[in-house]
Amino acid sequence: MDRRSTLYNAPAVVDGSSMTLRFLGSGGAFSRQYGTTCSLVTFPGGERWLIDCGRQAPDQLWDAGLDWHEIDGQIVTHVHGDHIFGLEDFAFQRYYQASGEVSAIMCGGPRPRFLAHSAVRDEVWESLAASLRYLKVGDNPRAGTFDSYFEMIEPHAWEQPGQNPWRHSETFTLNGHQIVARESEHVPGKPSCSLEIEVGQGDRIAWWSGDCTVDAGFLAAIEPRTTIYFHDCTFTDYPGQVHGAFSLLEKLPKSVRDKMVLMHHEDDIEDHRAQVEALGFRVGLPDQVYDLVTGRRVD
Ligand SMILES: [Zn+2]
Ligand SMILES: [Zn+2]
């Protein structure tokens, strides 16, 4: 049986001009019920990209009726296991295996593309290199590089470093859409980015937090041009918070809350649903699909 036609193609794509985001996993770092974070963005031309690729991503993709050979590229916000531990599976499957019409990379097949802030990209390779560098070329058994597995998208613009040594933001062009990876506050001293994804005619963005604390001033400032926000969320308050504390999210202006989907949440999110929805937020769950142009949930 063809899993793709029975599972995936039925609900997810709205029409040829839409740009959608489907949650494959919507849970936080330790979620068992909702899966670690991985989302599928489908561009108007049909290209499929993932935002982050947590440790459960290979199984989430399988459950969605997709395989790695149907994914055109990967965006990464930062290096934590719940965001990148599925990447080795992606790299090796594409390198060594063919599927359908897509050849293995080792036989000349296409490499999936890869987009991340350069400071994040360096850390992704640092994490993957211990396994992926073992490609033998001539006498060198460790000739594998990041480029052996993925085609890197380079930024065409950037902002100078702010608080940290790396650039404050980098801007990329993907399928004619600008994507800004902007330094955000997650774990102090660690490269981590939020994403501004250009949607529609180019005057609007869909915003994706990655993992970060609540920057209320910034979120309010971008509201007029933002169709939808996806913010990581926690109800566990503690000193040195590195996530979107709900105690701060609930104080955001209503105009922002009404456009915000809470994701990367804990397994007790249903206990908070009534409170969350009364304030205008939506709760992101696996298999939900959002139209990034209108900001509406479509499935
Ligand atoms: Zn995380
Ligand atoms: Zn994180």
Short mmCIF file of C-alpha atoms in Angstrom, two decimals, residues 76-237:
data_model
loop_
_atom_site.label_atom_id
_atom_site.label_comp_id
_atom_site.label_asym_id
_atom_site.label_seq_id
_atom_site.Cartn_x
_atom_site.Cartn_y
_atom_site.Cartn_z
CA VAL A 76 17.66 24.25 12.48
CA THR A 77 17.13 26.81 15.25
CA HIS A 78 19.74 25.52 17.72
CA VAL A 79 21.55 22.46 19.01
CA HIS A 80 19.65 20.55 21.65
CA GLY A 81 18.71 16.90 21.33
CA ASP A 82 15.01 17.65 21.09
CA HIS A 83 15.81 19.77 17.99
CA ILE A 84 18.57 17.89 16.15
CA PHE A 85 18.92 14.28 17.25
CA GLY A 86 16.95 13.07 14.21
CA LEU A 87 19.48 14.54 11.79
CA GLU A 88 21.88 11.61 11.67
CA ASP A 89 19.03 9.40 10.45
CA PHE A 90 18.19 11.99 7.77
CA ALA A 91 21.82 12.27 6.61
CA PHE A 92 22.61 8.56 6.49
CA GLN A 93 19.36 7.52 4.85
CA ARG A 94 19.77 10.06 2.08
CA TYR A 95 23.46 9.26 1.65
CA TYR A 96 23.22 5.49 1.40
CA GLN A 97 19.67 4.71 0.32
CA ALA A 98 17.53 5.44 -2.73
CA SER A 99 13.77 5.79 -2.59
CA GLY A 100 11.36 6.08 -5.48
CA GLU A 101 12.97 8.29 -8.10
CA VAL A 102 15.47 9.81 -5.68
CA SER A 103 18.93 8.26 -5.84
CA ALA A 104 21.23 7.90 -2.88
CA ILE A 105 23.67 10.80 -2.52
CA MET A 106 26.55 8.32 -2.85
CA CYS A 107 25.21 7.44 -6.31
CA GLY A 108 24.81 11.04 -7.40
CA GLY A 109 21.42 11.75 -5.89
CA PRO A 110 20.52 15.24 -4.67
CA ARG A 111 21.55 16.41 -1.24
CA PRO A 112 18.82 17.93 0.89
CA ARG A 113 19.45 21.63 1.59
CA PHE A 114 20.28 23.00 5.00
CA LEU A 115 19.61 26.41 6.50
CA ALA A 116 20.81 27.65 9.88
CA HIS A 117 22.58 30.64 11.33
CA SER A 118 26.31 30.06 10.80
CA ALA A 119 26.97 29.88 14.56
CA VAL A 120 24.27 27.22 14.90
CA ARG A 121 25.46 25.36 11.81
CA ASP A 122 28.95 25.02 13.28
CA GLU A 123 27.48 23.47 16.43
CA VAL A 124 25.25 21.10 14.44
CA TRP A 125 28.32 19.75 12.66
CA GLU A 126 30.19 19.53 15.96
CA SER A 127 27.39 17.31 17.21
CA LEU A 128 27.08 15.13 14.09
CA ALA A 129 30.73 14.90 13.07
CA ALA A 130 31.62 11.98 15.33
CA SER A 131 29.47 9.75 13.10
CA LEU A 132 29.13 11.58 9.78
CA ARG A 133 32.82 12.29 9.15
CA TYR A 134 33.57 8.61 8.50
CA LEU A 135 33.40 8.63 4.71
CA LYS A 136 36.49 7.12 3.15
CA VAL A 137 37.99 9.04 0.25
CA GLY A 138 41.32 7.69 -0.98
CA ASP A 139 43.39 7.01 2.12
CA ASN A 140 41.38 9.32 4.33
CA PRO A 141 38.77 7.40 6.39
CA ARG A 142 37.44 10.66 7.87
CA ALA A 143 36.77 12.69 4.74
CA GLY A 144 33.09 13.33 5.43
CA THR A 145 32.04 16.96 5.85
CA PHE A 146 28.68 18.61 6.42
CA ASP A 147 28.62 19.32 2.66
CA SER A 148 28.90 15.59 1.93
CA TYR A 149 25.31 15.20 3.19
CA PHE A 150 23.61 18.59 2.86
CA GLU A 151 23.76 21.52 0.47
CA MET A 152 24.30 24.62 2.58
CA ILE A 153 22.23 27.75 2.01
CA GLU A 154 24.40 30.78 2.66
CA PRO A 155 23.04 34.06 4.04
CA HIS A 156 22.99 37.09 1.76
CA ALA A 157 22.70 39.67 4.52
CA TRP A 158 23.36 39.89 8.24
CA GLU A 159 23.50 42.20 11.25
CA GLN A 160 26.68 42.73 13.25
CA PRO A 161 27.13 40.87 16.56
CA GLY A 162 25.25 42.21 19.55
CA GLN A 163 25.74 40.66 22.98
CA ASN A 164 27.53 37.58 21.62
CA PRO A 165 30.42 37.01 19.20
CA TRP A 166 28.15 35.74 16.41
CA ARG A 167 26.08 37.84 14.01
CA HIS A 168 22.84 39.13 15.52
CA SER A 169 20.88 37.89 12.52
CA GLU A 170 21.42 36.26 9.14
CA THR A 171 19.02 36.54 6.20
CA PHE A 172 18.57 33.77 3.66
CA THR A 173 16.46 33.40 0.52
CA LEU A 174 14.56 30.16 0.13
CA ASN A 175 12.23 29.51 -2.79
CA GLY A 176 11.93 33.28 -3.23
CA HIS A 177 11.04 33.80 0.44
CA GLN A 178 13.33 35.61 2.85
CA ILE A 179 14.03 33.83 6.11
CA VAL A 180 15.72 35.67 8.96
CA ALA A 181 17.45 33.59 11.64
CA ARG A 182 17.72 36.01 14.55
CA GLU A 183 19.70 35.51 17.73
CA SER A 184 17.34 34.92 20.63
CA GLU A 185 17.76 34.45 24.36
CA HIS A 186 17.75 30.76 25.24
CA VAL A 187 20.64 29.27 27.23
CA PRO A 188 23.13 32.06 28.01
CA GLY A 189 26.22 31.95 25.78
CA LYS A 190 24.64 29.47 23.34
CA PRO A 191 23.80 30.25 19.70
CA SER A 192 20.03 29.95 19.26
CA CYS A 193 17.69 31.60 16.79
CA SER A 194 14.11 32.52 16.17
CA LEU A 195 12.85 32.55 12.58
CA GLU A 196 11.02 35.20 10.56
CA ILE A 197 9.58 33.48 7.50
CA GLU A 198 8.37 35.78 4.74
CA VAL A 199 4.89 34.80 3.59
CA GLY A 200 2.39 35.94 0.97
CA GLN A 201 3.50 38.91 -1.14
CA GLY A 202 6.53 39.56 1.03
CA ASP A 203 5.16 42.18 3.40
CA ARG A 204 4.19 39.69 6.13
CA ILE A 205 6.02 37.13 8.22
CA ALA A 206 5.25 34.00 10.17
CA TRP A 207 7.36 33.95 13.36
CA TRP A 208 8.82 30.84 14.99
CA SER A 209 10.47 31.11 18.39
CA GLY A 210 12.76 28.11 18.44
CA ASP A 211 13.45 27.94 22.16
CA CYS A 212 13.61 31.34 23.82
CA THR A 213 12.46 33.52 26.66
CA VAL A 214 9.66 36.03 26.11
CA ASP A 215 10.80 39.28 24.45
CA ALA A 216 7.54 41.19 24.82
CA GLY A 217 8.79 44.41 23.22
CA PHE A 218 10.03 42.63 20.11
CA LEU A 219 6.87 40.53 19.72
CA ALA A 220 4.67 43.63 19.97
CA ALA A 221 6.86 45.55 17.54
CA ILE A 222 6.52 42.94 14.78
CA GLU A 223 2.79 42.32 15.33
CA PRO A 224 1.48 44.52 12.49
CA ARG A 225 3.37 42.47 9.88
CA THR A 226 3.06 39.07 11.57
CA THR A 227 0.35 36.64 10.46
CA ILE A 228 1.05 34.02 13.12
CA TYR A 229 3.46 33.40 15.99
CA PHE A 230 4.58 30.01 17.24
CA HIS A 231 6.09 30.34 20.72
CA ASP A 232 7.59 27.68 22.95
CA CYS A 233 5.75 27.61 26.23
CA THR A 234 6.25 26.33 29.74
CA PHE A 235 4.16 26.44 32.88
CA THR A 236 7.19 25.50 34.98
CA ASP A 237 8.62 28.71 36.37
#
